[in-house]
Short mmCIF file of C-alpha atoms and ligand atoms in Angstrom, two decimals:
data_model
loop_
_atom_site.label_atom_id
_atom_site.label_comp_id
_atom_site.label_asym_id
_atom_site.label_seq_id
_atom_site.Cartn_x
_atom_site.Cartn_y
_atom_site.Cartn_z
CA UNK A 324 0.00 0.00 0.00
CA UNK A 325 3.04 2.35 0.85
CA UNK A 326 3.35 5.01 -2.29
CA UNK A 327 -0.29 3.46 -3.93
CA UNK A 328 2.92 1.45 -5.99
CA UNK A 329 0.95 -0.97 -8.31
CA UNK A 330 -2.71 0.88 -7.57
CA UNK A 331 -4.43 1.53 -11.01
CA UNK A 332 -6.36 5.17 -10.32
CA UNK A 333 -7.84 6.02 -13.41
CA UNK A 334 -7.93 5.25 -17.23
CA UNK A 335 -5.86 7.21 -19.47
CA UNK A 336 -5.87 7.50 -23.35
CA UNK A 337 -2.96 9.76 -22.92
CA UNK A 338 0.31 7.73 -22.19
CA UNK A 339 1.39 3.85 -21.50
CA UNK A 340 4.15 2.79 -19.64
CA UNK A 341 5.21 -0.43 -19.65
CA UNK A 342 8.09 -1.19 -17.32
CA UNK A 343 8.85 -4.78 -17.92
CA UNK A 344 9.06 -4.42 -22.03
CA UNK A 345 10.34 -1.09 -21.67
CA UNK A 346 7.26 0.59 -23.92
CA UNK A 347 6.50 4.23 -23.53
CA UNK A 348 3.47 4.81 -25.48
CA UNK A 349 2.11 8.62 -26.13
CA UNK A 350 -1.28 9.41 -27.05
CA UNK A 351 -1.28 6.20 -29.57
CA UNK A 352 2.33 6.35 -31.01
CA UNK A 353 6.05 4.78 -29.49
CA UNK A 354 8.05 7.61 -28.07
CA UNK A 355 10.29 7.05 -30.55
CA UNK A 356 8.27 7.18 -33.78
CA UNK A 357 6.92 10.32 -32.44
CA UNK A 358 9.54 12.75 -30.29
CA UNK A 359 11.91 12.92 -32.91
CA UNK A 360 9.33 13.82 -35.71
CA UNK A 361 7.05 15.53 -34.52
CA UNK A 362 6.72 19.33 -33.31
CA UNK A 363 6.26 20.03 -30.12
CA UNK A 364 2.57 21.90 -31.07
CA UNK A 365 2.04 18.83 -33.09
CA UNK A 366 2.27 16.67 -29.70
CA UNK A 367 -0.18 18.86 -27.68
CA UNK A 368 -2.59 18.78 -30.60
CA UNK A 369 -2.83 14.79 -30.06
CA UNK A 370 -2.81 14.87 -26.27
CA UNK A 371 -5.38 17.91 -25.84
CA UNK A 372 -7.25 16.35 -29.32
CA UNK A 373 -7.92 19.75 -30.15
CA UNK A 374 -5.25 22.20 -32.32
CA UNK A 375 -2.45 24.14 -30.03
CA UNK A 376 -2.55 28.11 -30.36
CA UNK A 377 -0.58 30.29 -28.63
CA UNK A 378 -2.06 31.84 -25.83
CA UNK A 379 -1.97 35.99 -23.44
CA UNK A 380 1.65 36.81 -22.56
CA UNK A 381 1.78 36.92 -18.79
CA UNK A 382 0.53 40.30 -17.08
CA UNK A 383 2.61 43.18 -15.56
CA UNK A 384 2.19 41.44 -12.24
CA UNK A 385 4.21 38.17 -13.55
CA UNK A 386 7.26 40.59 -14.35
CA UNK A 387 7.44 42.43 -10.95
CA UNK A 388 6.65 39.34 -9.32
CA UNK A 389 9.99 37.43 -10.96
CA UNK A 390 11.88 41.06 -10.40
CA UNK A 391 11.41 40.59 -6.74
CA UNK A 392 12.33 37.09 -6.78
CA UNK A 393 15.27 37.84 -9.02
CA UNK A 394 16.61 40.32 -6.57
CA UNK A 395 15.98 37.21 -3.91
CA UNK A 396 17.93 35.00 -5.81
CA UNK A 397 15.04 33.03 -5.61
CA UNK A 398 15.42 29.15 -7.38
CA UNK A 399 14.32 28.55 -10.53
CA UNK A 400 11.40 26.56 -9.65
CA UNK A 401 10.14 28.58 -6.97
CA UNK A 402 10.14 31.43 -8.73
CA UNK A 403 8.34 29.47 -11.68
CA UNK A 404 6.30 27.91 -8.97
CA UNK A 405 5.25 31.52 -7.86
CA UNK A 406 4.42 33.14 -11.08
CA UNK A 407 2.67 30.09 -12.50
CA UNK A 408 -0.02 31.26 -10.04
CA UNK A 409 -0.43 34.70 -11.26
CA UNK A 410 -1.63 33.56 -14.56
CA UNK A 411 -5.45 33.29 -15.52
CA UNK A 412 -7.99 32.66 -18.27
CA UNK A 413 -11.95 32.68 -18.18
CA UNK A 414 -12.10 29.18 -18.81
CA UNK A 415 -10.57 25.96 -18.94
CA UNK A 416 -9.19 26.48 -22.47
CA UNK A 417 -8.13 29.71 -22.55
CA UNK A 418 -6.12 28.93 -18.98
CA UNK A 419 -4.64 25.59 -20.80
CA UNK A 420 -3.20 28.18 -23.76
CA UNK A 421 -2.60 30.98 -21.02
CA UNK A 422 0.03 27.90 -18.96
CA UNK A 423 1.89 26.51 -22.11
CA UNK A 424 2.51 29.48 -23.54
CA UNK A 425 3.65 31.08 -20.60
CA UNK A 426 5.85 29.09 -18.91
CA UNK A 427 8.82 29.21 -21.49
CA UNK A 428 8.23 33.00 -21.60
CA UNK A 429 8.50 33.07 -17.65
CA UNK A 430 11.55 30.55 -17.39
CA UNK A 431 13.28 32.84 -19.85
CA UNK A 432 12.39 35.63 -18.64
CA UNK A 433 13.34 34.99 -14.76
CA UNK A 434 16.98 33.46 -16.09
CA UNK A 435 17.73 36.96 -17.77
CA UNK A 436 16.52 38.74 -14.66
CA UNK A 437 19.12 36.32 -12.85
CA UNK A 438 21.83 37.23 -14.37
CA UNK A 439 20.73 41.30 -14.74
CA UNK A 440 19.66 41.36 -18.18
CA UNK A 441 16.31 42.81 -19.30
CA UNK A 442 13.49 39.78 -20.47
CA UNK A 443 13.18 39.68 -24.14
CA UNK A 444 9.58 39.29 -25.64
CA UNK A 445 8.15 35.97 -27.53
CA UNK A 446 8.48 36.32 -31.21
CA UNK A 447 5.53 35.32 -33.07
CA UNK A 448 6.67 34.07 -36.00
CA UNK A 449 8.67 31.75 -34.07
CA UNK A 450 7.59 27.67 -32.86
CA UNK A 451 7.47 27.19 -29.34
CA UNK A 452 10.72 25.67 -28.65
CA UNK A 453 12.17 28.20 -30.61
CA UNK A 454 10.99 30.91 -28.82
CA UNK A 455 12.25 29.48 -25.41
CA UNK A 456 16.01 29.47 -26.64
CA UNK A 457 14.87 32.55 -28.55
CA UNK A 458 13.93 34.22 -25.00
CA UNK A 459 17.07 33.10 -23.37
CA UNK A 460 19.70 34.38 -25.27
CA UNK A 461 18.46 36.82 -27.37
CA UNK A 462 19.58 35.05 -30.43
CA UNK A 463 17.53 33.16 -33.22
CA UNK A 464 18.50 28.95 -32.96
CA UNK A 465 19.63 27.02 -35.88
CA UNK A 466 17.10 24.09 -36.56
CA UNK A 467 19.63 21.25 -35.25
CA UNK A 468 19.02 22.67 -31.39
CA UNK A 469 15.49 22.94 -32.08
CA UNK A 470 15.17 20.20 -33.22
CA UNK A 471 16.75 18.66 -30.29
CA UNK A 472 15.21 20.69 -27.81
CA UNK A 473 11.37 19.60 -29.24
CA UNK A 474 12.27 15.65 -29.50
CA UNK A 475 13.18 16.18 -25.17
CA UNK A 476 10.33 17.99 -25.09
CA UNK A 477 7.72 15.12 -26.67
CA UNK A 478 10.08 12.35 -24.79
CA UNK A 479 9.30 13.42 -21.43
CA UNK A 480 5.53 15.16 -21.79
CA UNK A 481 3.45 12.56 -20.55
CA UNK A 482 4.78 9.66 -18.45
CA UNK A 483 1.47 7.54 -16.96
CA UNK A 484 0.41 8.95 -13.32
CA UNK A 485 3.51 9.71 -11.93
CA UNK A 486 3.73 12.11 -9.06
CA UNK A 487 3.23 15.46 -10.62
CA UNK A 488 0.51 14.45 -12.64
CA UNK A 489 -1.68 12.83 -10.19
CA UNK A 490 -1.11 15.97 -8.19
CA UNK A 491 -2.90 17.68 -11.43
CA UNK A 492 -5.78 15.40 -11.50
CA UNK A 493 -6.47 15.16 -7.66
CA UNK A 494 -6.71 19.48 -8.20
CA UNK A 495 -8.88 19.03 -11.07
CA UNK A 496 -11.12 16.14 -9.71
CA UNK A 497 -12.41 18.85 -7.21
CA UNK A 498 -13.87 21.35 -9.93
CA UNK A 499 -10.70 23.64 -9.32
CA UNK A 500 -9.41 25.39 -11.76
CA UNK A 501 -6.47 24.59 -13.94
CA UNK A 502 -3.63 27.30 -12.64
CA UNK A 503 -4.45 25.69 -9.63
CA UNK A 504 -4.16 22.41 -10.91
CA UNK A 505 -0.52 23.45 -12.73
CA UNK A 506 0.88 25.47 -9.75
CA UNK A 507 0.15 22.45 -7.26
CA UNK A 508 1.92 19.55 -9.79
CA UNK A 509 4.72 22.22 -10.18
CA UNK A 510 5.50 21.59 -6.37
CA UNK A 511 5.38 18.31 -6.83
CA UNK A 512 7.76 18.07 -9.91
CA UNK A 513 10.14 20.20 -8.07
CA UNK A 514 11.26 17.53 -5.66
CA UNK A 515 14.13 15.60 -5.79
CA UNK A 516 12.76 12.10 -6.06
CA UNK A 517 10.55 13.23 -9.09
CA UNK A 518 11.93 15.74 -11.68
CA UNK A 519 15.85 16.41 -10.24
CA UNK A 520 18.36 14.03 -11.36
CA UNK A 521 20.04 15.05 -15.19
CA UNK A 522 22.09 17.76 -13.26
CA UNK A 523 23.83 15.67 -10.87
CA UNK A 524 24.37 12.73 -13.50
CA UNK A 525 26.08 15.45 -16.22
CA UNK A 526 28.04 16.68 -13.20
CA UNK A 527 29.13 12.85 -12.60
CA UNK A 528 30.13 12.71 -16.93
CA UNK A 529 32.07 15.32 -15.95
CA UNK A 530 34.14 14.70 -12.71
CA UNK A 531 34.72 11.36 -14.45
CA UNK A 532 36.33 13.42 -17.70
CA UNK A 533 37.84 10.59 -19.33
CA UNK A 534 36.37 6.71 -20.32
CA UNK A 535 39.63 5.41 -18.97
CA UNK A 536 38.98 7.17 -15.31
CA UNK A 537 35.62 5.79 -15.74
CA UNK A 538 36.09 1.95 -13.48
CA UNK A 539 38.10 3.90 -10.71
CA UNK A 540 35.56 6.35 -10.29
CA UNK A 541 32.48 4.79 -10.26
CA UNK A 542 33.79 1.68 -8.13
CA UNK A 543 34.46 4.19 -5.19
CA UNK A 544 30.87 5.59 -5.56
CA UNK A 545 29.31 2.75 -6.06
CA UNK A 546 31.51 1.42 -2.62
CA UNK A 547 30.78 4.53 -1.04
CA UNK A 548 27.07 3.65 -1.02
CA UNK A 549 26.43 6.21 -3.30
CA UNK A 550 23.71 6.36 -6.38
CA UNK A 551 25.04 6.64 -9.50
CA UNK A 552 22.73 9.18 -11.11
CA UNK A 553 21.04 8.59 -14.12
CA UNK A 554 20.62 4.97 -13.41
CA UNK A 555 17.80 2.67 -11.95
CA UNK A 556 14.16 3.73 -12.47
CA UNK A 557 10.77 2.79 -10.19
CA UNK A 558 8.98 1.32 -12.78
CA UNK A 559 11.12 0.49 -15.82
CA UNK A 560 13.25 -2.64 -14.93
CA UNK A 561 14.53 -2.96 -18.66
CA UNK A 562 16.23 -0.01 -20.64
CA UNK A 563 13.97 3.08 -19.90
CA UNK A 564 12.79 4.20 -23.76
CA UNK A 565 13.02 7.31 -23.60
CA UNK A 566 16.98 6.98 -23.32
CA UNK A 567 17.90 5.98 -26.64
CA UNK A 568 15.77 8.62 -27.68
CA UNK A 569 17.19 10.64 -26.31
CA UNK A 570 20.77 9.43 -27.07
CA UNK A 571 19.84 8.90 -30.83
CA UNK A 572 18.96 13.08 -29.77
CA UNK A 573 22.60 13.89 -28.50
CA UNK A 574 24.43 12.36 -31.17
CA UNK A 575 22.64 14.06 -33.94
CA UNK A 576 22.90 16.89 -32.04
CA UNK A 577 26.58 16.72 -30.95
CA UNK A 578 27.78 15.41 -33.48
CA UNK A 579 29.08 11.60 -34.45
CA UNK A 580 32.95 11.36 -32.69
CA UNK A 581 31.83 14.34 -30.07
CA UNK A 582 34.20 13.67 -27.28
CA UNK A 583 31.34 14.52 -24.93
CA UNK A 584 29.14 11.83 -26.07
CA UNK A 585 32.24 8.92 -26.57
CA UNK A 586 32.78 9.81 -22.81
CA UNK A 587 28.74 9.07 -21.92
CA UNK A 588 28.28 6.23 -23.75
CA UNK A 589 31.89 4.74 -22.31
CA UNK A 590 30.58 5.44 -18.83
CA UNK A 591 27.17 4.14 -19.62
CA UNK A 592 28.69 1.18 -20.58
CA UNK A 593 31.06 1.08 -17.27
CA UNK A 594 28.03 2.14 -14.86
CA UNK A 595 25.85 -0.91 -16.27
CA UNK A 596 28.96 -3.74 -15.86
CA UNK A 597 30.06 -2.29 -12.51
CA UNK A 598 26.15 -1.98 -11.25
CA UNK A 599 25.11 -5.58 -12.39
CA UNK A 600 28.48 -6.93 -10.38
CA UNK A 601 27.44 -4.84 -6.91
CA UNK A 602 23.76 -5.45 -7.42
CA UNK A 603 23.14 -8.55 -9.40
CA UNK A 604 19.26 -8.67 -9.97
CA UNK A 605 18.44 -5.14 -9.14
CA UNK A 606 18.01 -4.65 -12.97
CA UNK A 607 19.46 -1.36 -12.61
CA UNK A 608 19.59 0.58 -16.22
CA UNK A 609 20.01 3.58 -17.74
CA UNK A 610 17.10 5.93 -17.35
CA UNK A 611 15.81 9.06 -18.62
CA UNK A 612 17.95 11.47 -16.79
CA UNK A 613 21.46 10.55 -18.20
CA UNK A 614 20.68 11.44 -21.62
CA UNK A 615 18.31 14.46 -20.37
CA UNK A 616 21.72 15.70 -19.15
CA UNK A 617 23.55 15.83 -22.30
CA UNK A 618 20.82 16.90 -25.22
CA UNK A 619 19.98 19.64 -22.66
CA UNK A 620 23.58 20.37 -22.42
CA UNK A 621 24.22 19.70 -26.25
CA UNK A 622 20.43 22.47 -26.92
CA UNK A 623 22.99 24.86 -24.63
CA UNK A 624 21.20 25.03 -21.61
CA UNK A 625 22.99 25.42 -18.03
CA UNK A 626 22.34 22.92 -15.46
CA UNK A 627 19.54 25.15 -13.20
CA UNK A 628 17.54 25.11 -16.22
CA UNK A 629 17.27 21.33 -16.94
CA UNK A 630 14.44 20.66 -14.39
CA UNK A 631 12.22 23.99 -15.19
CA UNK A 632 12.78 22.93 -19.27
CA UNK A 633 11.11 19.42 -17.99
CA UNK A 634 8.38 21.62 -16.45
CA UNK A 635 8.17 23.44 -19.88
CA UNK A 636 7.04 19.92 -21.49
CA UNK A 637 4.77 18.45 -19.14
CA UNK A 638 2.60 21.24 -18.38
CA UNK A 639 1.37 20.11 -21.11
CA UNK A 640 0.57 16.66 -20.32
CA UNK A 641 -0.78 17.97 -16.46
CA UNK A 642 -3.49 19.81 -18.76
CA UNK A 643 -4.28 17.08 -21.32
CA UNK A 644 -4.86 14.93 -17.60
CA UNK A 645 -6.84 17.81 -16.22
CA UNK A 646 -9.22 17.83 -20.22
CA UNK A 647 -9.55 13.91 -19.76
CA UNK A 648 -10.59 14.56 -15.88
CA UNK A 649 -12.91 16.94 -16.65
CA UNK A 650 -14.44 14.74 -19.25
CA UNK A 651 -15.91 12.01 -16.87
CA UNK A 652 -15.03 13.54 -13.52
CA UNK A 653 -15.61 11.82 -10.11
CA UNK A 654 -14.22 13.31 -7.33
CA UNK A 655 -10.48 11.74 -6.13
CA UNK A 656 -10.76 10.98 -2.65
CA UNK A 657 -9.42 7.67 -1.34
CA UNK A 658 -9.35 6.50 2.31
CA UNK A 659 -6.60 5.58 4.87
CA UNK A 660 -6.92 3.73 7.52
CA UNK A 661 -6.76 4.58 10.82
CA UNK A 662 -3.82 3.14 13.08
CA UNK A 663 -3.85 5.86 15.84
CA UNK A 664 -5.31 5.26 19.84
CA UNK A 665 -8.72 5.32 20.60
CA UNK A 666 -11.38 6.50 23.55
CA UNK A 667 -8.33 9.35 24.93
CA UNK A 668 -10.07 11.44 28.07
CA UNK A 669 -9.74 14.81 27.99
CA UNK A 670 -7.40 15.91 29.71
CA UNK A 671 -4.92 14.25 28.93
CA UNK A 672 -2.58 12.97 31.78
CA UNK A 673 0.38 13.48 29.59
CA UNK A 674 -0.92 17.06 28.55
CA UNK A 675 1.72 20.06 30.06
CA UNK A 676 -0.52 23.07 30.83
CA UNK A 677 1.21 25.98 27.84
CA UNK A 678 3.29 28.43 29.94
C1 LIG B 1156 15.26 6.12 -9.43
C2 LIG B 1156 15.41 5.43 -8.08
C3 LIG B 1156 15.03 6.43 -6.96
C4 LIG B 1156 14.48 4.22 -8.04
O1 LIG B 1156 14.61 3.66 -6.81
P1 LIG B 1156 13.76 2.46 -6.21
O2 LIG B 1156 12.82 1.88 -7.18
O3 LIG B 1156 13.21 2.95 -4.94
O4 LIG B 1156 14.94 1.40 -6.02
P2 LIG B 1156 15.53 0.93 -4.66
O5 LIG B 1156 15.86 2.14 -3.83
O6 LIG B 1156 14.59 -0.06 -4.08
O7 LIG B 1156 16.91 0.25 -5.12
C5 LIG B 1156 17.12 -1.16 -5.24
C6 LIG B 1156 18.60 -1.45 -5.03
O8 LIG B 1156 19.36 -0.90 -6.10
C7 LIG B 1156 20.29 0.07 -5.61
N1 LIG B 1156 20.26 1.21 -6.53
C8 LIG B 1156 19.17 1.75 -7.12
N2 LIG B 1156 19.53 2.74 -7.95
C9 LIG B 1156 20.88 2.82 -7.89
C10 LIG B 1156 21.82 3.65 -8.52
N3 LIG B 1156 21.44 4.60 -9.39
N4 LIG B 1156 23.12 3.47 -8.21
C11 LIG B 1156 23.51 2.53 -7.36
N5 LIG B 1156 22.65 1.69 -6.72
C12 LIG B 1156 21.35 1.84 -6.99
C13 LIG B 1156 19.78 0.46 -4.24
O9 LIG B 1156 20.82 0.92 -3.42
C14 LIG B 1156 19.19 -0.83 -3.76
O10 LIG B 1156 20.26 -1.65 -3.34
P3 LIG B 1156 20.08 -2.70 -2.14
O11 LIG B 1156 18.97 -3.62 -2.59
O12 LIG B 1156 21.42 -3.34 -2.02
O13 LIG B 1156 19.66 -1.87 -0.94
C15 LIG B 1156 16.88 4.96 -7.88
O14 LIG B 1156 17.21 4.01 -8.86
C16 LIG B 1156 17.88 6.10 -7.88
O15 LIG B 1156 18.07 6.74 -6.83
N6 LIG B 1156 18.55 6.39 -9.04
C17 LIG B 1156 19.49 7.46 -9.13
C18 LIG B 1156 18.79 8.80 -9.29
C19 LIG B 1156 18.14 8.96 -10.65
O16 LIG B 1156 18.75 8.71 -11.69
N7 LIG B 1156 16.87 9.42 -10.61
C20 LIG B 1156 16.12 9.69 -11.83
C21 LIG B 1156 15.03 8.69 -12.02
S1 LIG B 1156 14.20 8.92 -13.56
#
């Protein structure tokens, strides 16, 4: 019963995960006949089943919100935690074009504020991954990084009812509204069991530095009692999909004979040998987050943006979840049970009178 692990909640036409075959199904197609094709609008159209257009720019009060926060140093997620909330819309689907379009604009925006440069605005003839790298830098991307920025973006926008996502549909079920809905599974993403790990595993790739380091290195962790990031996954006890995705991603995108990506798939290959010969059965292989780390890295994006870009994608899948809720909604409200004492009298012996 502990984490509801193995508890089917709902029916989904959305996304399929199948952890023993390693299958990651969106909205009817493999991950990998559709991330690498299609654009990222193109993916929202099949998951909300209705076209994607763009939606309001955030108000006056998202800017001086993420000024303050800037001047706070506030993290990344926080602060897109906190001006998620100021957005609006009259209704369900103006709020679900209001949320997608915003959040690249407000991730963009609140990195340039970081770093005490002035947010630039979304350029309309521009696609939507464009326009995030766009917003960042100031600079129009060549089609190879947007390319590789929109295949992450359909790999990891809908993933079955993990954390974040039930978060959106528990919101929902109770006839909230959908900002509310987005700014709760935000909170949720933002932990560090859920939406954290492609940092840390780059950083690994990178204290490592060369393949031949690679057996010293990760014996110590490993000996240590430390995780080796990027590796093991809750539900996917084969190769996790979305990885060769997303390494067939970072070579295009690097480059065939890129020294960064000889040195991944060397320690890939090191991590998997030395992890089967400390934890035989354990099934431990690579998942999502280890390839996350170096298309991300490969699109040019720094490491405090990797988890806020995943937030970029999956709004969208929290609001195709919160559309299918809506559809046939029943309240979601399950039950625990009880394991506390019974029949106390008031007062309580043990009870210290508040001085
Ligand atoms: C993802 C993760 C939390 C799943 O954990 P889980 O399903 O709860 O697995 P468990 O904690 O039960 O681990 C089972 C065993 O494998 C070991 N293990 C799991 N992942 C490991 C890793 N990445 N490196 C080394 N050992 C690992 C555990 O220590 C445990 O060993 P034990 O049986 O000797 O105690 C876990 O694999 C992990 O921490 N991975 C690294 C972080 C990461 O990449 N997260 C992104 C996930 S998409």
């Amino acid at each position: 019963m502990s984490g509801l692990e193995g508890v089917v909640a709902a029916e989904t036409k959305l996304s399929m995960v199948d952890g023993e075959r390693g299958e990651l199904i969106i909205a009817g197609y493999p991950v990998e006949e559709l991330a690498p094709q299609a654009t990222f609008e193109e993916t929202i159209a099949l998951l909300w089943e209705r076209p994607f257009e763009r939606g309001q720019d955030p108000s006056a009060m998202t800017y001086d919100l993420l000024e303050t926060a800037a001047r706070q140093r506030v993290d990344p997620m926080d602060a897109l935690r906190m001006a998620a909330a100021t957005l609006s819309g009259k209704d369900d689907d103006e709020a679900a074009r209001n949320l997608v379009t915003a959040f690249p604009v407000i991730v963009a925006a609140y990195w340039r504020l970081l770093h005490g440069q002035t947010p630039i605005a979304l350029r309309p003839d521009l696609g939507h991954a464009a326009n995030y790298l766009y917003m960042l830098s100031g600079d129009v991307p060549d089609e190879k990084r947007v390319r590789g920025l929109e295949t992450y973006l359909n790999t990891v926008v809908d993933h079955g009812f993990n954390a974040s996502t039930f978060t959106a549909r528990v919101i929902a079920s109770t006839a909230s509204d959908f900002v509310s809905a987005v700014t709760g599974a935000i909170g949720a993403l933002k932990g560090p069991l859920h939406g954290g790990a492609p940092g840390p595993a780059l950083d690994m790739v990178f204290e490592i530095g060369d393949v031949a380091r690679a057996e010293a290195v990760l014996r110590r962790k490993i000996e240590a009692g430390e995780r080796l990031m990027g590796f093991g996954h809750r539900v996917y006890k084969v190769r996790d999909p979305r990885a060769d995705v997303l390494a067939a991603a970072a070579e295009t995108m690097l480059g065939r004979g890129n020294a960064l990506y000889d040195l991944a798939r060397g320690v890939e290959a090191v991590a998997l040998r030395l992890l089967e010969e400390y934890k035989p059965g354990r099934r431990l292989q690579t998942n999502v987050e280890f390839y996350t780390a170096l298309v991300l890295h490969g699109v040019g994006l720094e490491v405090p943006l990797f988890t806020p870009t995943f937030a970029i994608s999956r709004v969208a899948g929290w609001i195709a979840h919160c559309f299918e809720q809506r559809r046939a909604n029943r309240l979601i409200r399950p039950q625990s049970v009880y394991v506390g004492p019974r029949g106390l009298r008031w007062p309580s012996p043990a009870a210290q009178p508040v001085t």
